[in-house]
CSV table of C-alpha atoms in Angstrom, one decimal:
chain,number,residue,atom,x,y,z
A,1,MET,CA,137.5,-28.2,342.7
A,2,SER,CA,134.0,-26.7,343.5
A,3,PRO,CA,131.3,-26.7,340.8
A,4,ASN,CA,131.2,-23.2,341.7
A,5,PHE,CA,134.8,-22.7,340.6
A,6,PHE,CA,133.9,-24.5,337.0
A,7,ARG,CA,130.7,-22.5,336.3
A,8,ALA,CA,133.1,-19.3,337.2
A,9,ALA,CA,135.6,-20.5,335.0
A,10,ALA,CA,133.4,-21.0,332.4
A,11,LEU,CA,131.7,-17.8,332.6
A,12,CYS,CA,135.2,-16.1,332.5
A,13,LEU,CA,136.2,-18.2,329.5
A,14,CYS,CA,132.5,-17.1,327.5
A,15,LEU,CA,132.5,-13.7,328.1
A,16,PRO,CA,135.5,-12.6,326.5
A,17,LEU,CA,134.9,-15.5,323.7
A,18,ALA,CA,131.7,-13.7,323.5
A,19,ALA,CA,133.0,-10.1,323.0
A,20,CYS,CA,135.5,-11.9,320.4
A,21,GLY,CA,132.7,-13.4,318.6
A,22,GLU,CA,131.0,-9.7,318.1
A,23,LYS,CA,134.5,-8.5,317.0
A,24,LEU,CA,134.7,-10.9,313.7
A,25,LEU,CA,133.4,-11.2,310.8
A,26,THR,CA,130.9,-13.6,309.3
A,27,GLU,CA,129.2,-14.2,306.2
A,28,GLU,CA,126.1,-12.4,307.7
A,29,ARG,CA,127.5,-9.4,309.1
A,30,VAL,CA,129.6,-8.8,305.9
A,31,THR,CA,126.1,-9.8,304.0
A,32,LYS,CA,124.1,-6.8,306.0
A,33,LEU,CA,127.1,-4.1,305.6
A,34,ILE,CA,126.9,-4.8,302.0
A,35,ASP,CA,123.5,-4.6,301.8
A,36,ALA,CA,123.4,-1.7,304.1
A,37,ALA,CA,126.0,0.2,301.1
A,38,ASP,CA,123.6,-0.7,298.4
A,39,MET,CA,120.5,0.4,299.9
A,40,ALA,CA,122.5,3.5,300.8
A,41,TYR,CA,123.2,4.2,297.3
A,42,VAL,CA,119.8,4.0,295.8
A,43,LYS,CA,118.4,6.4,298.7
A,44,GLY,CA,121.4,8.9,297.5
A,45,ASP,CA,122.2,9.1,301.0
A,46,ALA,CA,125.8,10.4,300.9
A,47,THR,CA,126.5,10.5,304.8
A,48,LYS,CA,125.8,6.6,305.1
A,49,ILE,CA,127.5,5.8,301.7
A,50,CYS,CA,130.6,7.7,303.2
A,51,ASN,CA,130.3,6.4,306.8
A,52,LEU,CA,130.1,3.0,305.7
A,53,ARG,CA,134.0,3.2,304.2
A,54,ALA,CA,136.9,2.7,306.6
A,55,ARG,CA,139.5,5.4,307.0
A,56,GLY,CA,141.7,4.4,304.1
A,57,PHE,CA,139.4,3.4,302.0
A,58,THR,CA,140.3,3.3,298.4
A,59,LEU,CA,138.3,2.9,295.4
A,60,GLN,CA,139.7,1.9,291.4
A,61,SER,CA,137.4,1.8,289.1
A,62,SER,CA,137.6,1.5,285.1
A,63,TYR,CA,134.5,2.4,282.9
A,64,THR,CA,134.2,1.0,279.3
A,65,ASP,CA,131.6,3.1,277.0
A,66,LEU,CA,130.4,0.5,275.0
A,67,THR,CA,128.4,2.2,272.4
A,68,ALA,CA,129.2,5.8,272.4
A,69,ASP,CA,126.0,7.8,271.9
A,70,ARG,CA,124.1,5.0,270.2
A,71,ILE,CA,121.1,3.3,271.8
A,72,VAL,CA,120.7,-0.6,271.8
A,73,ASP,CA,118.2,-3.0,273.2
A,74,SER,CA,120.3,-5.1,275.0
A,75,LEU,CA,123.7,-5.9,276.6
A,76,ALA,CA,124.2,-8.4,274.0
A,77,ASP,CA,123.6,-5.9,271.2
A,78,ALA,CA,125.6,-3.2,273.1
A,79,GLU,CA,128.6,-6.5,273.2
A,80,GLU,CA,128.0,-6.7,269.5
A,81,LEU,CA,128.0,-3.3,268.4
A,82,ALA,CA,131.5,-2.5,270.5
A,83,ALA,CA,133.3,-5.5,268.7
A,84,LYS,CA,132.2,-4.1,265.5
A,85,ARG,CA,133.6,-0.5,266.5
A,86,GLU,CA,136.7,-2.5,267.5
A,87,ALA,CA,136.9,-4.4,264.6
A,88,ASP,CA,136.6,-1.1,262.2
A,89,GLY,CA,139.7,0.4,264.2
A,90,GLU,CA,137.8,2.5,266.9
A,91,LYS,CA,139.2,2.7,270.1
A,92,LEU,CA,136.7,2.6,273.0
A,93,ASP,CA,136.3,5.3,275.6
A,94,THR,CA,137.5,3.5,279.3
A,95,ARG,CA,138.2,5.4,282.0
A,96,ASN,CA,140.5,4.6,285.1
A,97,GLU,CA,140.1,6.5,287.8
A,98,THR,CA,141.6,5.9,291.5
A,99,GLN,CA,139.8,7.8,294.7
A,100,ASP,CA,140.7,7.9,298.3
A,101,LEU,CA,137.8,8.1,300.7
A,102,LYS,CA,138.0,12.3,300.8
A,103,GLU,CA,137.4,12.2,297.3
A,104,PHE,CA,135.0,9.3,297.1
A,105,CYS,CA,132.9,10.7,299.7
A,106,PHE,CA,132.7,14.5,297.6
A,107,ASN,CA,131.6,12.6,294.9
A,108,ALA,CA,129.0,10.5,296.7
A,109,LEU,CA,127.8,14.1,297.5
A,110,THR,CA,127.8,15.6,294.5
A,111,SER,CA,126.0,12.6,292.6
A,112,ALA,CA,123.6,11.7,295.4
A,113,ARG,CA,120.6,13.2,293.2
A,114,GLN,CA,121.8,11.1,290.5
A,115,TYR,CA,122.1,8.0,292.5
A,116,ALA,CA,118.2,8.3,293.7
A,117,HIS,CA,117.0,8.2,290.0
A,118,ALA,CA,119.3,5.1,289.6
A,119,ASN,CA,117.8,1.7,289.7
A,120,MET,CA,120.0,-0.9,290.9
A,121,GLN,CA,119.9,-4.9,291.1
A,122,ARG,CA,122.6,-6.9,292.6
A,123,SER,CA,122.6,-10.5,290.7
A,124,ARG,CA,125.4,-12.5,292.5
A,125,LEU,CA,127.1,-12.1,295.7
A,126,GLU,CA,129.9,-14.0,297.2
A,127,ILE,CA,131.6,-14.0,300.3
A,128,HIS,CA,134.8,-15.2,301.5
A,129,VAL,CA,135.4,-14.6,305.1
A,130,ALA,CA,139.2,-15.0,306.0
A,131,ALA,CA,140.0,-17.7,308.6
A,132,ASP,CA,141.1,-15.3,311.5
A,133,GLY,CA,137.5,-13.2,310.7
A,134,HIS,CA,139.3,-10.2,310.4
A,135,GLU,CA,138.8,-9.5,306.7
A,136,ALA,CA,136.7,-10.8,303.7
A,137,GLN,CA,136.5,-10.3,300.4
A,138,VAL,CA,133.3,-9.6,298.4
A,139,LEU,CA,132.7,-10.5,294.7
A,140,ALA,CA,129.3,-8.6,293.4
A,141,HIS,CA,127.8,-8.0,290.1
A,142,TYR,CA,125.5,-4.9,289.6
A,143,SER,CA,123.1,-4.0,286.8
A,144,ILE,CA,122.6,0.1,287.0
A,145,ARG,CA,119.8,1.8,284.9
A,146,GLU,CA,120.2,5.5,285.3
A,147,PRO,CA,118.4,8.3,283.1
A,148,LEU,CA,120.5,10.3,280.7
A,149,LEU,CA,119.4,13.7,281.3
A,150,ALA,CA,119.4,16.7,279.2
A,151,GLU,CA,118.6,20.3,280.5
A,152,GLY,CA,116.8,22.8,278.2
A,153,ASP,CA,115.6,26.1,278.4
A,154,ASN,CA,112.1,26.2,279.7
A,155,GLY,CA,111.6,30.0,278.4
A,156,LEU,CA,110.6,30.9,281.9
A,157,GLY,CA,113.6,33.1,282.9
A,158,ARG,CA,117.3,33.2,282.6
A,159,ASN,CA,118.3,30.5,285.3
A,160,ASP,CA,115.3,28.2,284.6
A,161,HIS,CA,116.0,24.7,282.9
A,162,ASP,CA,113.4,22.0,282.3
A,163,GLU,CA,114.7,18.5,282.3
A,164,ARG,CA,114.6,16.0,279.4
A,165,GLN,CA,115.7,12.4,279.2
A,166,LEU,CA,117.1,11.3,276.2
A,167,ALA,CA,117.7,7.5,277.1
A,168,THR,CA,118.9,5.6,280.1
A,169,ARG,CA,122.3,4.4,280.8
A,170,GLN,CA,122.5,0.7,281.6
A,171,ILE,CA,125.8,-0.4,283.3
A,172,GLU,CA,126.7,-3.6,284.4
A,173,ALA,CA,129.6,-3.6,286.9
A,174,ASP,CA,131.9,-6.1,288.9
A,175,ASP,CA,133.2,-5.4,292.1
A,176,GLU,CA,135.7,-6.9,294.3
A,177,THR,CA,135.3,-5.6,297.9
A,178,ARG,CA,137.4,-6.1,300.9
A,179,VAL,CA,135.7,-5.6,304.4
A,180,THR,CA,137.7,-5.0,307.1
A,181,LEU,CA,137.2,-4.3,311.4
A,182,ASN,CA,138.2,-1.0,312.6
A,183,GLU,CA,139.8,-0.6,316.1
A,184,ASP,CA,136.0,-0.4,317.7
A,185,GLY,CA,134.9,-4.0,315.6
A,186,GLU,CA,132.9,-2.2,313.4
A,187,ALA,CA,132.8,-3.5,309.7
A,188,LEU,CA,133.5,-1.1,307.0
A,189,ILE,CA,134.6,-1.3,303.5
A,190,ALA,CA,138.2,-0.7,303.0
A,191,SER,CA,138.5,-0.9,299.2
A,192,THR,CA,136.6,-1.7,295.9
A,193,THR,CA,137.9,-2.8,292.9
A,194,SER,CA,135.2,-2.1,290.2
A,195,LYS,CA,135.2,-2.9,286.6
A,196,ALA,CA,132.3,-1.7,284.6
A,197,ARG,CA,130.7,-1.7,280.9
A,198,GLY,CA,128.0,0.7,280.1
A,199,PHE,CA,126.0,1.5,277.3
A,200,LEU,CA,122.5,3.2,276.2
A,201,VAL,CA,119.1,1.8,276.2
A,202,PRO,CA,115.8,3.4,275.2
A,203,SER,CA,114.4,5.8,278.3
A,204,ASP,CA,113.0,3.8,281.2
A,205,ARG,CA,109.7,6.3,282.3
A,206,ASP,CA,110.0,8.0,285.6
A,207,ALA,CA,107.4,6.6,287.6
A,208,ARG,CA,107.2,10.2,289.5
A,209,LEU,CA,106.6,11.8,285.8
B,1,MET,CA,80.4,7.9,298.9
B,2,ARG,CA,78.4,10.0,301.1
B,3,ALA,CA,74.6,10.6,300.2
B,4,CYS,CA,74.9,13.9,298.2
B,5,LYS,CA,72.0,16.1,299.1
B,6,LEU,CA,70.4,18.1,296.5
B,7,GLY,CA,69.5,22.1,296.7
B,8,ALA,CA,70.2,24.9,294.4
B,9,VAL,CA,73.3,25.9,296.5
B,10,ALA,CA,74.2,22.5,298.5
B,11,VAL,CA,74.3,20.9,294.7
B,12,LEU,CA,77.9,22.7,294.4
B,13,ALA,CA,79.1,22.2,298.0
B,14,GLY,CA,77.9,18.7,297.5
B,15,LEU,CA,79.4,18.1,294.3
B,16,ALA,CA,82.6,19.2,296.0
B,17,ALA,CA,82.2,16.9,298.7
B,18,CYS,CA,81.4,13.9,297.0
B,19,GLY,CA,84.1,14.4,294.4
B,20,GLY,CA,86.7,14.1,297.3
B,21,GLY,CA,88.5,16.9,295.9
B,22,HIS,CA,90.4,14.4,293.2
B,23,ASP,CA,89.0,16.4,290.2
B,24,LYS,CA,89.0,20.0,291.9
B,25,GLU,CA,90.8,22.1,289.6
B,26,ALA,CA,92.3,25.7,290.4
B,27,LEU,CA,93.1,28.4,288.1
B,28,ARG,CA,95.9,30.7,289.4
B,29,THR,CA,98.1,33.5,287.6
B,30,VAL,CA,101.8,33.4,288.9
B,31,LYS,CA,102.8,36.9,290.2
B,32,GLY,CA,106.0,35.8,291.1
B,33,TYR,CA,107.9,32.9,291.6
B,34,GLU,CA,111.5,33.4,293.3
B,35,VAL,CA,112.1,31.8,296.5
B,36,GLY,CA,111.4,35.1,298.6
B,37,SER,CA,108.3,36.4,296.2
B,38,CYS,CA,106.6,33.3,295.2
B,39,ASP,CA,102.7,34.5,295.1
B,40,SER,CA,99.7,33.5,292.9
B,41,ALA,CA,96.1,34.2,292.5
B,42,GLU,CA,93.1,33.3,291.2
B,43,THR,CA,92.7,33.8,287.4
B,44,THR,CA,90.4,36.2,286.7
B,45,ASP,CA,91.3,38.4,284.0
B,46,ALA,CA,89.8,37.5,280.6
B,47,THR,CA,92.6,37.1,278.2
B,48,GLU,CA,94.5,34.7,280.8
B,49,LEU,CA,91.4,32.4,281.2
B,50,GLU,CA,90.9,32.2,277.2
B,51,ALA,CA,94.8,31.4,277.2
B,52,ILE,CA,94.1,28.7,280.0
B,53,ALA,CA,91.0,27.5,277.7
B,54,ARG,CA,93.3,27.2,274.5
B,55,PHE,CA,95.8,25.0,276.7
B,56,ASN,CA,93.0,22.9,277.7
B,57,SER,CA,91.8,21.8,274.2
B,58,GLU,CA,95.4,22.0,272.7
B,59,VAL,CA,96.9,20.1,275.6
B,60,ARG,CA,94.8,18.8,278.3
B,61,ASP,CA,91.8,17.7,276.4
B,62,SER,CA,94.2,16.3,273.4
B,63,TYR,CA,96.4,14.3,275.2
B,64,PHE,CA,94.4,13.4,278.7
B,65,VAL,CA,91.1,11.3,279.5
B,66,ARG,CA,89.2,12.6,282.2
B,67,ASP,CA,87.8,9.4,284.0
B,68,HIS,CA,86.3,9.5,287.5
B,69,GLY,CA,88.2,12.4,288.1
B,70,LEU,CA,91.4,11.5,287.4
B,71,LEU,CA,93.3,12.0,284.3
B,72,THR,CA,94.6,9.4,281.8
B,73,VAL,CA,97.1,9.1,279.4
B,74,ALA,CA,98.3,6.3,276.9
B,75,ASN,CA,101.8,5.5,277.2
B,76,HIS,CA,102.6,3.8,273.1
B,77,GLU,CA,106.4,2.8,274.0
B,78,ARG,CA,108.5,0.7,271.5
B,79,ASP,CA,106.8,-2.4,272.6
B,80,ALA,CA,104.1,-4.0,274.1
B,81,GLY,CA,105.6,-4.8,277.6
B,82,GLY,CA,106.9,-1.2,278.0
B,83,SER,CA,103.2,-0.1,277.2
B,84,GLY,CA,100.3,0.9,279.2
B,85,LEU,CA,98.3,3.7,280.8
B,86,ARG,CA,99.7,6.6,283.3
B,87,GLN,CA,97.1,8.2,285.7
B,88,TYR,CA,97.4,11.4,287.3
B,89,ARG,CA,95.1,12.3,290.7
B,90,GLY,CA,94.5,16.0,291.5
B,91,PRO,CA,93.5,18.2,292.9
B,92,PHE,CA,94.8,19.8,289.8
B,93,TYR,CA,96.2,23.5,289.6
B,94,THR,CA,96.6,25.5,286.2
B,95,TYR,CA,99.1,28.1,286.3
B,96,VAL,CA,99.4,31.1,284.0
B,97,HIS,CA,103.3,32.4,284.1
B,98,LEU,CA,103.0,35.5,282.2
B,99,GLN,CA,105.6,36.5,279.9
B,100,ARG,CA,107.1,39.9,278.4
B,101,VAL,CA,106.2,40.5,274.9
B,102,SER,CA,109.8,41.5,273.2
B,103,GLU,CA,109.6,44.3,270.7
B,104,ALA,CA,110.6,41.8,267.8
B,105,GLU,CA,107.3,39.8,268.8
B,106,ARG,CA,105.2,42.8,269.2
B,107,ALA,CA,106.5,44.1,265.6
B,108,LEU,CA,104.8,40.6,264.1
B,109,GLY,CA,101.5,41.5,266.2
B,110,VAL,CA,101.8,39.5,269.0
B,111,ASP,CA,100.0,41.1,272.2
B,112,TRP,CA,100.2,38.5,274.8
B,113,ASN,CA,102.8,35.8,276.0
B,114,GLY,CA,102.8,33.3,278.3
B,115,MET,CA,103.4,29.8,279.4
B,116,VAL,CA,100.5,27.4,280.9
B,117,PHE,CA,101.1,24.7,283.5
B,118,LEU,CA,99.2,22.2,284.4
B,119,HIS,CA,99.8,20.6,287.8
B,120,ALA,CA,98.6,17.4,289.7
B,121,GLU,CA,99.0,16.1,293.4
B,122,SER,CA,100.2,12.1,292.3
B,123,VAL,CA,100.6,9.7,289.6
B,124,ARG,CA,100.4,5.8,288.9
B,125,GLN,CA,100.8,3.7,286.0
B,126,ARG,CA,99.6,0.7,284.8
B,127,ARG,CA,101.8,-1.2,282.4
B,128,ASN,CA,100.5,-3.7,279.8
B,129,GLY,CA,99.5,-7.3,282.1
B,130,GLU,CA,100.2,-5.6,285.3
B,131,ASP,CA,98.1,-3.8,288.0
B,132,TRP,CA,98.3,-0.4,288.5
B,133,SER,CA,101.3,0.9,290.8
B,134,ASP,CA,101.0,2.9,293.9
B,135,TRP,CA,100.4,6.5,293.6
B,136,GLN,CA,103.7,8.6,294.0
B,137,ARG,CA,103.8,12.4,294.4
B,138,VAL,CA,104.5,13.9,291.0
B,139,ARG,CA,108.1,15.1,291.1
B,140,THR,CA,109.0,18.6,289.4
B,141,ARG,CA,111.2,18.8,285.9
B,142,ASN,CA,111.4,22.6,286.1
B,143,PHE,CA,114.5,24.1,287.8
B,144,ALA,CA,115.8,27.1,288.5
B,145,ASP,CA,119.8,26.7,289.4
B,146,GLN,CA,119.6,27.4,292.9
B,147,THR,CA,117.2,24.6,293.3
B,148,ARG,CA,119.0,22.2,291.6
B,149,SER,CA,120.9,21.0,294.6
B,150,THR,CA,117.8,20.9,297.0
B,151,GLY,CA,117.0,17.2,295.7
B,152,GLY,CA,114.4,18.6,293.1
B,153,LEU,CA,112.0,20.3,295.4
B,154,THR,CA,109.7,22.1,293.3
B,155,ARG,CA,111.3,25.6,292.6
B,156,TRP,CA,108.0,27.4,292.9
B,157,GLN,CA,107.5,27.5,296.7
B,158,CYS,CA,104.1,28.7,296.6
B,159,LEU,CA,102.8,26.6,293.8
B,160,MET,CA,100.7,23.6,294.1
B,161,TYR,CA,102.3,19.6,293.5
B,162,ALA,CA,104.1,19.5,290.0
B,163,GLU,CA,103.8,19.9,286.5
B,164,ILE,CA,102.5,17.4,284.3
B,165,ALA,CA,102.0,19.5,281.1
B,166,TRP,CA,103.1,22.9,279.8
B,167,ALA,CA,102.8,24.7,277.0
B,168,ASP,CA,103.7,28.2,275.4
B,169,VAL,CA,100.9,30.3,274.9
B,170,GLN,CA,100.7,33.2,272.6
B,171,HIS,CA,98.1,35.8,271.0
B,172,GLY,CA,98.6,37.9,268.2
B,173,HIS,CA,97.1,39.4,265.2
B,174,ASP,CA,96.5,35.8,263.8
B,175,GLY,CA,94.9,34.3,266.6
B,176,TRP,CA,96.0,32.1,269.5
B,177,HIS,CA,99.2,29.8,269.2
B,178,VAL,CA,99.9,26.9,271.6
B,179,THR,CA,103.2,24.9,271.3
B,180,THR,CA,103.3,21.7,273.6
B,181,ASP,CA,106.6,21.5,275.7
B,182,ALA,CA,106.0,18.4,277.6
B,183,ALA,CA,102.9,16.4,278.4
B,184,SER,CA,102.9,13.0,280.7
B,185,VAL,CA,106.6,11.7,280.7
B,186,TYR,CA,106.9,12.5,277.4
B,187,ASP,CA,108.6,16.3,275.7
B,188,GLN,CA,108.2,17.8,272.4
B,189,THR,CA,109.9,15.4,270.5
B,190,GLU,CA,107.6,12.0,271.5
B,191,LEU,CA,104.5,13.6,272.3
B,192,GLU,CA,102.9,11.1,269.5
B,193,ARG,CA,103.4,8.3,271.9
B,194,LEU,CA,100.4,9.8,273.7
B,195,LEU,CA,98.2,9.1,270.7
B,196,PRO,CA,95.8,7.8,270.0
B,197,LEU,CA,93.9,8.3,273.5
B,198,PRO,CA,93.1,5.7,276.1
B,199,THR,CA,90.0,3.7,274.6
B,200,ALA,CA,87.0,2.7,277.6
B,201,GLY,CA,88.2,-0.8,277.1
B,202,GLN,CA,91.9,0.2,277.8
B,203,LEU,CA,90.7,2.0,280.7
B,204,ALA,CA,89.0,-0.7,282.0
B,205,GLY,CA,92.2,-3.3,281.3
B,206,ASN,CA,92.9,-4.2,277.9
B,207,PRO,CA,96.5,-3.8,276.7
B,208,VAL,CA,97.8,-0.3,275.0
B,209,GLU,CA,99.5,-0.9,271.9
B,210,ALA,CA,103.3,0.1,271.3
B,211,GLY,CA,104.0,2.9,269.2
B,212,LYS,CA,106.6,3.7,266.8
B,213,PRO,CA,110.0,1.7,267.6
């Protein structure tokens, strides 16, 4: 067989393989996706938050309020207070929720402004890509601080309010996310299970006031 | 800085030019602030000008220090790490919002009612041990229901920048009364965190002491 044959055969093999490579998940692709989703959250970009989710996306979340309306200095203090409350027979308020894509996107739209006021830091990111490259599991930990705001009558008119910050709510969340590929080979977030604990700390002052 | 040429008329214009606009102040009375009818005019009424003067005395000059055309406040937070300075950059606008005197207030001798807002263009902060942050546009904390969903855009379409302090101002038979609603990041309940005022040393970089826990 001529060298040209082998060259052509190699080219024929490489092209589909290259195409396959682009359609498979890698740790780098998954990291980019998660980074984009996190950035969309802090920018309050509801459209992007929604578009990065797959058609059948589900969110299962549980949120436990450790301190109710009491303000503490740290997560350690919050955990100590929660333990004391439970020892005293008080039941911690835990909310469990499941959202489909429609509900999730609606929530993102109505909460976008709140997201933009939040400060989010990711302290852990573990990615496990399946051997076939079609799915990945992502484990991440987030610390989110958002202002707890109250509205008051500012005295100017019937529908006029001013905004006052009462405290900062700090949320520590452990998220497990499944990433898949859609029919176009696009990496999207297929589901997230989030376990979060929240507590109140003294106000972080808004840098724009 | 450009050289400032002196001359009776040139002084005023030159000062404005040399000041760079940061310390420019405008006094204006709001005539309407709904989206379709927002309007303000230069304040000329003697009572309104007096209300502004009272606001300046009780609020602006009580909580802010003027330094190189900037307004600076101290933030005495719960700990030294969170304490520091906050600076506001102009142009500065003071707006008088006139309010109706109710029958009940008139019966008590009130003859003038209004709110005075001080607006600034941008803000930056310097926590103890850190450098100054970048300047950011001041954001509004006052909303009408219809502007809630617009991402916090100023509800007063014709008014410049956003509020950094505001107060209720009232005149009655016993004189003027000014009640501060907010100044810098603090509302009425935490105004003491602005005191004492920043010292020259703190403006130059010394740490700001913490306030009450």
